[in-house]
Coordinates of C-alpha atoms in Angstrom, one line a residue:
X1 CA -24.2 3.7 11.6
X2 CA -23.6 4.4 15.3
X3 CA -21.4 2.5 17.6
X4 CA -20.9 -1.0 17.0
X5 CA -22.6 -3.4 19.6
X6 CA -21.0 -6.3 21.0
X7 CA -22.3 -9.7 20.0
X8 CA -22.1 -12.5 22.4
X9 CA -21.8 -15.5 20.1
X10 CA -19.4 -14.9 17.0
X11 CA -18.9 -17.1 13.8
X12 CA -17.4 -16.9 10.5
X13 CA -20.4 -15.7 8.6
X14 CA -19.1 -17.0 5.3
X15 CA -19.2 -20.5 6.7
X16 CA -17.0 -23.6 7.6
X17 CA -15.7 -26.6 5.7
X18 CA -17.8 -29.9 6.3
X19 CA -14.6 -31.8 7.0
X20 CA -12.8 -29.1 9.3
X21 CA -12.7 -27.9 12.8
X22 CA -15.3 -25.6 13.8
X23 CA -15.3 -23.2 16.5
X24 CA -17.8 -20.3 17.6
X25 CA -16.3 -17.9 20.2
X26 CA -18.5 -16.7 23.2
X27 CA -18.1 -13.7 25.5
X28 CA -19.6 -13.5 28.9
X29 CA -20.3 -16.8 31.0
X30 CA -22.2 -18.8 28.5
X31 CA -22.0 -22.7 29.2
X32 CA -24.4 -24.5 27.1
X33 CA -25.2 -23.8 23.2
X34 CA -27.0 -25.5 20.6
X35 CA -26.5 -25.5 16.7
X36 CA -29.9 -25.1 14.9
X37 CA -30.4 -26.1 11.2
X38 CA -32.3 -23.0 9.7
X39 CA -34.2 -25.0 7.2
X40 CA -35.9 -27.4 9.4
X41 CA -35.6 -25.4 12.8
X42 CA -34.0 -28.7 14.4
X43 CA -31.4 -28.8 16.9
X44 CA -28.5 -30.7 15.5
X45 CA -26.0 -30.5 18.2
X46 CA -25.6 -29.3 21.6
X47 CA -22.4 -28.6 23.5
X48 CA -20.7 -26.7 26.2
X49 CA -18.3 -23.9 26.1
X50 CA -14.7 -24.5 27.5
X51 CA -12.9 -22.6 30.2
X52 CA -12.9 -18.8 29.3
X53 CA -9.7 -16.7 28.9
X54 CA -9.2 -13.2 29.6
X55 CA -8.4 -11.3 26.3
X56 CA -7.1 -7.8 26.9
X57 CA -7.1 -6.7 23.3
X58 CA -10.7 -7.2 23.1
X59 CA -11.6 -6.5 26.7
X60 CA -13.5 -9.7 26.9
X61 CA -13.6 -13.0 28.7
X62 CA -13.7 -15.5 25.7
X63 CA -14.9 -19.1 25.6
X64 CA -14.6 -21.5 22.8
X65 CA -17.6 -23.7 21.6
X66 CA -16.6 -26.5 19.5
X67 CA -19.2 -28.0 17.0
X68 CA -17.0 -29.9 14.4
X69 CA -19.2 -32.9 14.8
X70 CA -21.7 -31.1 12.5
X71 CA -20.7 -32.1 8.9
X72 CA -24.0 -32.0 6.9
X73 CA -24.1 -29.1 4.4
X74 CA -26.7 -26.4 5.1
X75 CA -27.4 -23.1 6.8
X76 CA -26.9 -22.9 10.7
X77 CA -27.2 -20.6 13.7
X78 CA -25.7 -21.1 17.2
X79 CA -27.9 -20.1 20.0
X80 CA -27.2 -19.8 23.8
X81 CA -29.1 -20.7 26.9
X82 CA -29.7 -16.7 27.4
X83 CA -31.5 -16.4 24.2
X84 CA -28.4 -14.9 22.3
X85 CA -27.8 -16.2 18.8
X86 CA -25.1 -16.1 16.4
X87 CA -25.1 -14.8 12.8
X88 CA -26.3 -17.4 10.1
X89 CA -23.4 -19.2 8.5
X90 CA -23.1 -22.2 6.0
X91 CA -21.5 -25.4 6.2
X92 CA -20.1 -26.9 3.0
X93 CA -17.5 -28.7 1.2
X94 CA -15.8 -25.5 -0.1
X95 CA -17.6 -22.6 1.7
X96 CA -15.3 -20.1 0.4
X97 CA -15.7 -20.0 -3.4
X98 CA -18.3 -17.2 -3.5
X99 CA -16.2 -15.2 -1.1
X100 CA -13.0 -15.5 -3.2
X101 CA -14.8 -14.4 -6.1
X102 CA -16.4 -11.4 -4.3
X103 CA -12.9 -10.5 -3.1
X104 CA -11.3 -10.5 -6.5
X105 CA -14.4 -8.9 -8.3
X106 CA -13.8 -6.0 -6.0
X107 CA -10.9 -5.2 -8.2
X108 CA -13.2 -4.6 -11.2
X109 CA -15.2 -2.2 -8.9
X110 CA -12.0 -0.3 -8.4
X111 CA -11.2 0.3 -12.1
X112 CA -10.7 3.7 -13.3
X113 CA -11.1 5.1 -16.7
X114 CA -13.8 2.7 -18.0
X115 CA -17.6 2.6 -17.8
X116 CA -18.5 -0.2 -15.3
X117 CA -21.8 -1.6 -17.0
X118 CA -24.8 -3.3 -15.7
X119 CA -24.1 -6.7 -16.9
X120 CA -20.8 -6.8 -14.9
X121 CA -21.3 -4.2 -12.3
X122 CA -25.0 -4.8 -11.3
X123 CA -26.5 -1.8 -9.5
X124 CA -23.0 -0.6 -8.7
X125 CA -22.2 0.6 -12.1
X126 CA -20.9 4.2 -13.0
X127 CA -19.7 6.1 -16.2
X128 CA -16.2 6.4 -17.4
X129 CA -14.0 8.6 -15.1
X130 CA -10.6 10.3 -15.0
X131 CA -9.9 10.2 -18.7
X132 CA -7.9 13.6 -18.9
X133 CA -4.3 13.7 -19.2
X134 CA -2.2 14.4 -16.3
X135 CA 0.3 17.2 -15.6
X136 CA 3.8 16.1 -14.5
X137 CA 4.8 18.2 -11.5
X138 CA 7.8 20.2 -12.1
X139 CA 7.3 20.0 -15.8
X140 CA 4.1 21.8 -16.3
X141 CA 4.2 21.7 -20.0
X142 CA 4.5 17.8 -19.9
X143 CA 0.9 16.1 -20.1
X144 CA 0.7 12.3 -20.0
X145 CA -1.9 9.6 -20.5
X146 CA -3.0 8.7 -17.0
X147 CA -6.0 6.4 -17.7
X148 CA -6.6 3.1 -16.1
X149 CA -5.7 1.0 -13.4
X150 CA -7.6 0.8 -10.1
X151 CA -8.5 3.5 -7.6
X152 CA -6.4 2.8 -4.6
X153 CA -9.1 3.1 -2.0
X154 CA -11.9 5.0 -0.7
X155 CA -10.5 8.0 -2.9
X156 CA -9.6 8.2 -6.4
X157 CA -5.9 8.3 -6.3
X158 CA -3.4 5.7 -7.9
X159 CA -0.3 4.9 -6.4
X160 CA 2.5 2.8 -7.8
X161 CA 3.7 1.1 -4.7
X162 CA 0.5 0.0 -3.2
X163 CA -0.6 -1.1 -6.8
X164 CA 2.4 -3.2 -7.1
X165 CA 1.7 -4.9 -3.7
X166 CA -1.9 -5.6 -4.6
X167 CA -1.0 -7.2 -8.1
X168 CA 2.0 -9.2 -6.2
X169 CA -0.4 -10.8 -3.7
X170 CA -2.7 -11.5 -6.7
X171 CA 0.0 -13.2 -8.9
X172 CA 1.3 -15.1 -6.0
X173 CA -2.1 -16.4 -5.2
X174 CA -2.2 -17.8 -8.7
X175 CA 1.2 -19.3 -8.7
X176 CA 0.8 -21.2 -5.5
X177 CA -3.0 -22.0 -5.9
X178 CA -4.0 -22.0 -9.5
X179 CA -6.7 -24.6 -9.0
X180 CA -8.5 -21.9 -6.9
X181 CA -9.0 -19.6 -9.9
X182 CA -10.0 -22.3 -12.5
X183 CA -13.4 -21.8 -14.4
X184 CA -14.7 -18.5 -12.9
X185 CA -15.6 -15.9 -15.8
X186 CA -17.2 -12.8 -14.2
X187 CA -15.3 -10.0 -16.3
X188 CA -15.8 -8.2 -19.6
X189 CA -12.6 -9.7 -21.0
X190 CA -13.1 -13.2 -19.7
X191 CA -12.3 -15.4 -22.5
X192 CA -11.9 -18.8 -20.9
X193 CA -8.1 -19.1 -21.6
X194 CA -6.4 -16.6 -19.4
X195 CA -7.6 -16.7 -15.7
X196 CA -9.9 -13.8 -14.5
X197 CA -7.2 -13.0 -11.9
X198 CA -4.5 -12.6 -14.5
X199 CA -6.9 -10.3 -16.8
X200 CA -7.7 -8.2 -13.9
X201 CA -4.0 -7.8 -12.7
X202 CA -3.2 -6.7 -16.5
X203 CA -5.7 -3.7 -15.9
X204 CA -3.2 -2.5 -13.3
X205 CA -0.1 -3.3 -14.8
X206 CA -1.3 -1.5 -18.2
X207 CA -1.6 1.4 -15.9
X208 CA 1.7 1.0 -14.4
X209 CA 3.4 1.1 -17.7
X210 CA 2.0 4.5 -18.0
X211 CA 3.9 5.4 -14.6
X212 CA 7.3 4.8 -15.9
X213 CA 9.1 7.9 -16.9
X214 CA 10.2 8.0 -20.7
X215 CA 13.9 7.6 -21.1
X216 CA 15.0 7.2 -17.6
X217 CA 13.1 3.9 -16.3
X218 CA 12.3 5.6 -13.0
X219 CA 8.5 5.4 -11.8
X220 CA 6.3 8.2 -10.7
X221 CA 5.1 7.7 -7.1
X222 CA 1.5 8.5 -7.5
X223 CA -1.2 10.1 -9.7
X224 CA -3.8 12.2 -8.0
X225 CA -5.7 15.4 -8.0
X226 CA -4.3 18.1 -5.4
X227 CA -6.8 17.4 -2.9
X228 CA -9.4 14.5 -2.0
X229 CA -13.0 15.0 -3.5
X230 CA -16.1 15.1 -1.2
X231 CA -17.3 11.8 0.2
X232 CA -20.4 11.4 -2.0
X233 CA -18.5 12.5 -5.3
X234 CA -18.7 9.6 -7.8
X235 CA -15.9 8.7 -10.0
X236 CA -17.0 10.7 -13.1
X237 CA -17.8 13.7 -11.1
X238 CA -14.2 13.9 -10.0
X239 CA -12.8 16.2 -12.7
X240 CA -10.1 18.2 -11.0
X241 CA -6.7 18.2 -12.5
X242 CA -4.7 15.1 -12.1
X243 CA -1.0 15.3 -11.4
X244 CA 1.9 13.0 -11.5
X245 CA 4.1 13.2 -8.4
X246 CA 7.9 12.8 -9.0
X247 CA 9.5 9.6 -9.3
X248 CA 10.6 7.8 -6.1
X249 CA 13.1 4.9 -5.5
X250 CA 10.4 3.0 -3.6
X251 CA 8.0 3.1 -6.4
X252 CA 10.7 2.1 -9.0
X253 CA 11.6 -0.7 -6.8
X254 CA 8.2 -2.0 -6.3
X255 CA 7.7 -1.6 -10.3
X256 CA 10.7 -3.5 -11.2
X257 CA 9.7 -6.4 -8.7
X258 CA 6.2 -6.7 -9.9
X259 CA 7.1 -6.4 -13.5
X260 CA 9.6 -9.2 -13.3
X261 CA 7.0 -11.3 -11.3
X262 CA 4.5 -10.7 -14.1
X263 CA 6.9 -11.3 -16.8
X264 CA 7.2 -14.7 -15.4
X265 CA 3.4 -15.3 -14.6
X266 CA 2.1 -14.0 -18.2
X267 CA 4.7 -15.9 -20.3
X268 CA 2.6 -19.0 -21.0
X269 CA -0.2 -16.8 -22.0
X270 CA 1.2 -13.9 -23.9
X271 CA 5.1 -13.9 -24.6
X272 CA 4.8 -10.5 -26.3
X273 CA 3.3 -8.9 -23.1
X274 CA 5.8 -10.9 -20.7
X275 CA 8.8 -9.5 -22.8
X276 CA 7.4 -6.0 -22.3
X277 CA 7.0 -6.5 -18.5
X278 CA 10.6 -7.8 -18.2
X279 CA 12.0 -4.9 -20.4
X280 CA 10.3 -2.5 -18.0
X281 CA 11.6 -4.2 -15.0
X282 CA 15.1 -4.1 -16.3
X283 CA 14.9 -0.5 -17.1
X284 CA 13.6 0.5 -13.6
X285 CA 16.5 -1.9 -12.3
X286 CA 19.0 0.2 -14.2
X287 CA 17.7 3.5 -12.7
X288 CA 18.0 2.3 -9.3
X289 CA 21.6 0.9 -9.8
X290 CA 22.3 4.5 -11.1
X291 CA 20.7 6.2 -8.1
X292 CA 21.9 4.2 -5.0
X293 CA 21.0 6.9 -2.4
X294 CA 17.6 8.5 -3.1
X295 CA 16.0 10.6 -0.5
X296 CA 12.4 9.2 0.7
X297 CA 9.3 10.7 -1.1
X298 CA 7.3 13.6 0.3
X299 CA 4.1 15.2 -1.1
X300 CA 5.2 18.1 -3.5
X301 CA 3.8 21.6 -2.3
X302 CA -0.2 21.8 -3.1
X303 CA -0.7 18.1 -3.0
X304 CA -2.6 16.9 0.0
X305 CA -3.7 13.2 -1.2
X306 CA -2.1 10.3 0.5
X307 CA 1.6 10.5 0.7
X308 CA 2.6 6.9 1.1
X309 CA 6.0 8.2 2.0
X310 CA 8.9 5.6 2.9
X311 CA 12.5 6.6 3.9
X312 CA 13.8 2.9 3.6
X313 CA 14.0 1.5 -0.1
X314 CA 16.4 -1.2 0.6
X315 CA 13.6 -3.7 0.9
X316 CA 12.0 -2.6 -2.5
X317 CA 15.6 -3.1 -4.0
X318 CA 16.0 -6.4 -2.5
X319 CA 12.4 -7.5 -4.0
X320 CA 13.2 -6.3 -7.4
X321 CA 16.6 -8.1 -7.4
X322 CA 15.3 -11.3 -6.2
X323 CA 12.4 -11.0 -8.8
X324 CA 14.7 -10.2 -11.6
X325 CA 17.2 -13.2 -10.5
X326 CA 14.1 -15.6 -10.4
X327 CA 13.0 -14.5 -13.8
X328 CA 16.1 -14.1 -15.8
X329 CA 18.7 -16.4 -13.8
X330 CA 21.0 -13.2 -14.4
X331 CA 24.1 -13.3 -11.9
X332 CA 24.0 -9.5 -11.5
X333 CA 20.8 -9.5 -10.0
X334 CA 21.5 -12.6 -7.7
X335 CA 24.8 -10.8 -6.5
X336 CA 22.7 -7.6 -5.8
X337 CA 20.2 -9.6 -3.9
X338 CA 22.7 -11.1 -1.8
X339 CA 24.5 -7.7 -0.9
X340 CA 21.0 -6.3 -0.1
X341 CA 20.0 -9.2 2.1
X342 CA 22.9 -8.3 4.4
X343 CA 21.2 -5.0 5.2
X344 CA 19.0 -4.7 8.4
X345 CA 15.6 -4.1 7.0
X346 CA 12.6 -6.4 7.8
X347 CA 12.8 -9.5 5.4
X348 CA 9.4 -11.1 6.3
X349 CA 7.1 -8.1 6.1
X350 CA 4.3 -7.9 3.3
X351 CA 3.3 -4.3 3.8
X352 CA 3.1 -1.5 1.2
X353 CA 6.1 0.1 3.2
X354 CA 7.8 -2.8 4.3
X355 CA 8.2 -5.0 1.0
X356 CA 11.2 -7.3 2.1
X357 CA 9.0 -10.4 2.5
X358 CA 8.3 -10.3 -1.2
X359 CA 12.1 -10.5 -2.0
X360 CA 12.3 -13.5 0.5
X361 CA 9.4 -15.2 -1.2
X362 CA 10.9 -14.6 -4.7
X363 CA 14.3 -16.0 -3.6
X364 CA 12.9 -19.1 -1.6
X365 CA 10.3 -19.9 -4.6
X366 CA 13.1 -19.8 -7.0
X367 CA 14.3 -23.1 -5.1
X368 CA 17.2 -24.2 -3.3
X369 CA 19.4 -25.4 -6.3
X370 CA 19.7 -21.8 -7.8
X371 CA 20.3 -20.1 -4.4
X372 CA 23.4 -19.5 -2.2
X373 CA 23.1 -22.1 0.4
X374 CA 23.6 -20.1 3.4
X375 CA 21.2 -17.3 2.4
X376 CA 18.4 -19.7 1.3
X377 CA 18.8 -21.5 4.9
X378 CA 18.8 -18.1 6.6
X379 CA 15.8 -16.9 4.9
X380 CA 13.9 -20.0 5.2
X381 CA 14.6 -20.4 8.7
X382 CA 13.8 -16.6 9.6
X383 CA 10.5 -17.0 7.7
X384 CA 9.4 -20.2 9.6
X385 CA 10.6 -18.6 12.8
X386 CA 8.4 -15.5 12.3
X387 CA 5.3 -17.7 11.5
X388 CA 6.0 -19.7 14.7
X389 CA 6.0 -16.4 16.6
X390 CA 2.8 -15.5 15.0
X391 CA 1.5 -19.1 15.9
X392 CA 2.4 -18.5 19.4
X393 CA 0.6 -15.3 19.6
X394 CA -2.5 -16.7 18.2
X395 CA -2.8 -19.4 20.7
X396 CA -2.6 -16.8 23.4
X397 CA -5.2 -14.5 21.9
X398 CA -8.8 -15.0 22.6
X399 CA -9.7 -14.7 19.0
X400 CA -7.1 -16.8 17.9
X401 CA -5.1 -14.2 15.8
X402 CA -1.8 -12.9 16.0
X403 CA -2.3 -9.2 16.7
X404 CA -1.1 -7.9 20.0
X405 CA -2.8 -4.9 21.6
X406 CA -0.5 -2.5 19.7
X407 CA -1.1 -4.1 16.5
X408 CA -4.5 -2.9 16.1
X409 CA -3.3 0.2 14.0
X410 CA -4.9 2.0 11.1
X411 CA -5.6 -0.7 8.5
X412 CA -5.2 -3.6 11.2
X413 CA -7.1 -5.9 8.8
X414 CA -4.2 -5.8 6.4
X415 CA -1.9 -7.0 9.1
X416 CA -4.4 -9.8 9.8
X417 CA -4.4 -11.1 6.3
X418 CA -0.3 -10.4 5.8
X419 CA 0.3 -12.3 8.7
X420 CA -2.2 -15.1 7.4
X421 CA -0.2 -14.8 4.1
X422 CA 3.0 -15.4 5.9
X423 CA 1.8 -18.3 7.9
X424 CA 0.7 -19.9 4.5
X425 CA 4.3 -19.2 3.0
X426 CA 5.6 -21.2 6.2
X427 CA 3.1 -23.9 5.4
X428 CA 4.4 -24.1 1.9
X429 CA 8.1 -24.1 2.8
X430 CA 7.8 -26.3 5.9
X431 CA 4.9 -28.7 5.2
X432 CA 3.5 -28.1 8.6
X433 CA -0.2 -27.8 8.5
X434 CA -0.6 -26.0 11.7
X435 CA 0.5 -22.9 10.0
X436 CA -2.4 -23.1 7.6
X437 CA -5.0 -23.8 10.5
X438 CA -3.6 -20.5 12.1
X439 CA -4.1 -18.7 9.0
X440 CA -7.8 -19.9 8.6
X441 CA -8.3 -18.8 12.1
X442 CA -7.4 -15.3 10.7
X443 CA -9.9 -15.6 7.9
X444 CA -12.5 -16.7 10.5
X445 CA -11.7 -13.4 12.5
X446 CA -12.2 -11.1 9.2
X447 CA -15.5 -12.8 8.5
X448 CA -17.0 -12.2 11.9
X449 CA -15.5 -14.3 14.3
X450 CA -14.3 -11.1 16.4
X451 CA -15.4 -9.4 19.4
X452 CA -17.7 -7.1 17.4
X453 CA -19.4 -10.2 15.6
X454 CA -18.9 -8.0 12.3
X455 CA -17.9 -9.3 9.0
X456 CA -15.1 -6.9 7.6
X457 CA -16.0 -7.9 4.1
X458 CA -18.9 -5.7 2.5
X459 CA -21.8 -8.1 1.1
X460 CA -20.4 -11.2 2.9
X461 CA -22.2 -12.1 6.2
X462 CA -25.2 -11.3 7.9
X463 CA -23.7 -8.8 10.0
X464 CA -21.3 -7.3 7.4
X465 CA -19.8 -3.7 7.1
X466 CA -22.6 -1.6 5.6
X467 CA -21.1 2.1 5.5
X468 CA -17.4 2.0 4.3
X469 CA -15.6 5.3 3.6
X470 CA -15.7 4.5 0.2
X471 CA -16.8 7.2 -2.4
X472 CA -18.7 5.3 -4.6
X473 CA -20.6 3.5 -1.9
X474 CA -21.6 6.7 -0.5
X475 CA -22.4 8.6 -3.6
X476 CA -24.4 6.1 -5.8
X477 CA -27.6 6.0 -3.8
X478 CA -27.6 2.3 -3.4
X479 CA -28.4 1.1 0.0
X480 CA -26.0 -1.7 -0.2
X481 CA -22.3 -1.0 -0.6
X482 CA -20.2 -2.1 -3.3
X483 CA -19.6 -5.9 -2.5
X484 CA -16.5 -7.6 -1.6
X485 CA -14.4 -4.7 -0.1
X486 CA -12.3 -5.5 2.8
X487 CA -12.4 -2.7 5.7
X488 CA -9.6 -1.5 7.5
X489 CA -10.7 -3.0 11.0
X490 CA -10.0 -1.6 14.5
X491 CA -7.4 1.2 14.9
X492 CA -6.7 1.8 18.7
X493 CA -4.8 5.1 17.7
X494 CA -8.3 6.8 17.0
X495 CA -7.0 8.8 13.9
X496 CA -10.2 10.2 12.6
X497 CA -12.6 12.9 14.3
X498 CA -15.6 10.5 14.3
X499 CA -13.9 7.7 16.4
X500 CA -12.3 10.3 18.6
X501 CA -15.7 11.4 19.4
X502 CA -17.4 7.9 19.9
X503 CA -14.9 5.4 20.8
X504 CA -12.7 7.1 23.8
X505 CA -11.6 4.2 26.3
X506 CA -12.5 1.2 24.2
X507 CA -10.3 -1.8 24.2
X508 CA -8.0 -2.1 21.1
X509 CA -10.1 -4.7 19.2
X510 CA -13.1 -2.7 19.8
X511 CA -11.9 0.5 18.2
X512 CA -14.0 0.2 15.2
X513 CA -17.1 1.7 13.6
X514 CA -19.1 1.1 10.8
X515 CA -19.6 4.5 9.7
X516 CA -18.5 6.4 6.2
X517 CA -16.9 9.2 8.3
X518 CA -14.3 6.8 9.9
X519 CA -11.6 6.8 7.3
X520 CA -9.1 5.4 9.9
X521 CA -11.1 2.2 10.7
X522 CA -13.6 1.7 7.8
X523 CA -11.9 2.9 4.7
X524 CA -11.1 -0.1 2.1
X525 CA -8.2 -0.4 -0.2
X526 CA -7.0 -2.7 -2.9
X527 CA -4.0 -3.8 -0.9
X528 CA -6.3 -5.1 1.9
X529 CA -8.3 -7.0 -0.5
X530 CA -5.3 -8.5 -2.2
X531 CA -3.8 -10.6 0.8
X532 CA -7.5 -11.7 1.5
X533 CA -7.7 -13.2 -1.9
X534 CA -4.4 -15.1 -1.4
X535 CA -5.6 -16.6 2.1
X536 CA -9.0 -17.5 0.7
X537 CA -7.4 -19.2 -2.6
X538 CA -5.4 -21.6 -0.3
X539 CA -8.6 -22.8 1.3
X540 CA -10.4 -23.2 -2.3
X541 CA -7.4 -25.0 -3.8

């Protein structure tokens, strides 16, 4: 659990596609390398690394070793002349099937309010939790059902905006890559009819309904205790009083967007549920129209849990309008989307704070025929231009990803996966496969092809994260962490005490430590998992 040591030879520890390009990345002055079949011990390929590039973000000189000629399914390792060896990895026709299942199954482990039982939870089960009614701040006499949904992160808070982002990523993955979700039944509700991904999203949507204020249509910003519990506290032991924080425009906009999206996705499976989603979205939109200039959310006095503050709500309003237009065809929503699109907020971001990219995707996926021609062209051109910028940045980077030094922020792995999502959207709208190849490089980075040689997904890879800042993983007395969780990744801002003490002076991409006390580099959240599911689904479809 101490400082991460560098690894000379790094690979995607989940594996590589038999037919695809296969690269390992080497630091130092490696020249010759060999690929060893772990079943037979035989050398199946020998090669030489290319010219090195100085990579400032990682503080390393990085060489590329190509072994695409190895196509036979099996388990392998790469060895250098100096005795260094990579982590083991698979080669298979579809190497990311288990990974996608694990990333999706993580949401089951995040469930709140229900017992996670042995058959589905394995050794990581726990008793039902957070069953008590919550108190609405400002209305102490009002107690509401707060049960259900997903815990947001390494703590047990539940937040409307981040939850909506996570559901949106999963629903978009289903919408664009449905074949990737066929035939997998790993949940208590699995029925062979509604795909697991939609069953799991329903858990969060059902909770989001409870976050909508009765009568007004507005949405409570979050539901948490006053303070975070201790790091070893299991969910069922967290019995402090729960509070609904006041409504916010950003939460209401996100709610309207995701409910309108859900209304469309669930309609073929459950028309009554879809209608309920749409009704809730319309009510939220009506509140937003009546409240055009709401202040940003700040934590009420006495609440110290994650704030998820956001002063700019035009991006959430744009997403809501575009999604409602796509689902209903209503001209009032189209008109609102056109007006909002004129405002200067980010149109291609997919973060919990900047949700404008979801509005852009909704508008473009609705098709050119329904759109205003000039706005459609502008948004499509802008999206592809942003993807092209990410592609250029990736080609300059030693580890082939789109992060600049200053992008290694708290939750940098969300940026890695959000950028990969955007690249895949550009592939969808332009037909250019180079965007997908670049997105796959981002997945390679997440699964171990990074300067630290660590897989940032628990349970996947020989050198995977073992000690996430995640209360159930700390408190359950099981050596292995809950599997399938995406860790936050390097944070050059060194925002917690542990990394401040241990990582001073490190290059940006090395500012990570696999320690449960490092909440700024090694926490986990639902909205870091969700874009990873989207990206993985593309390469399983």
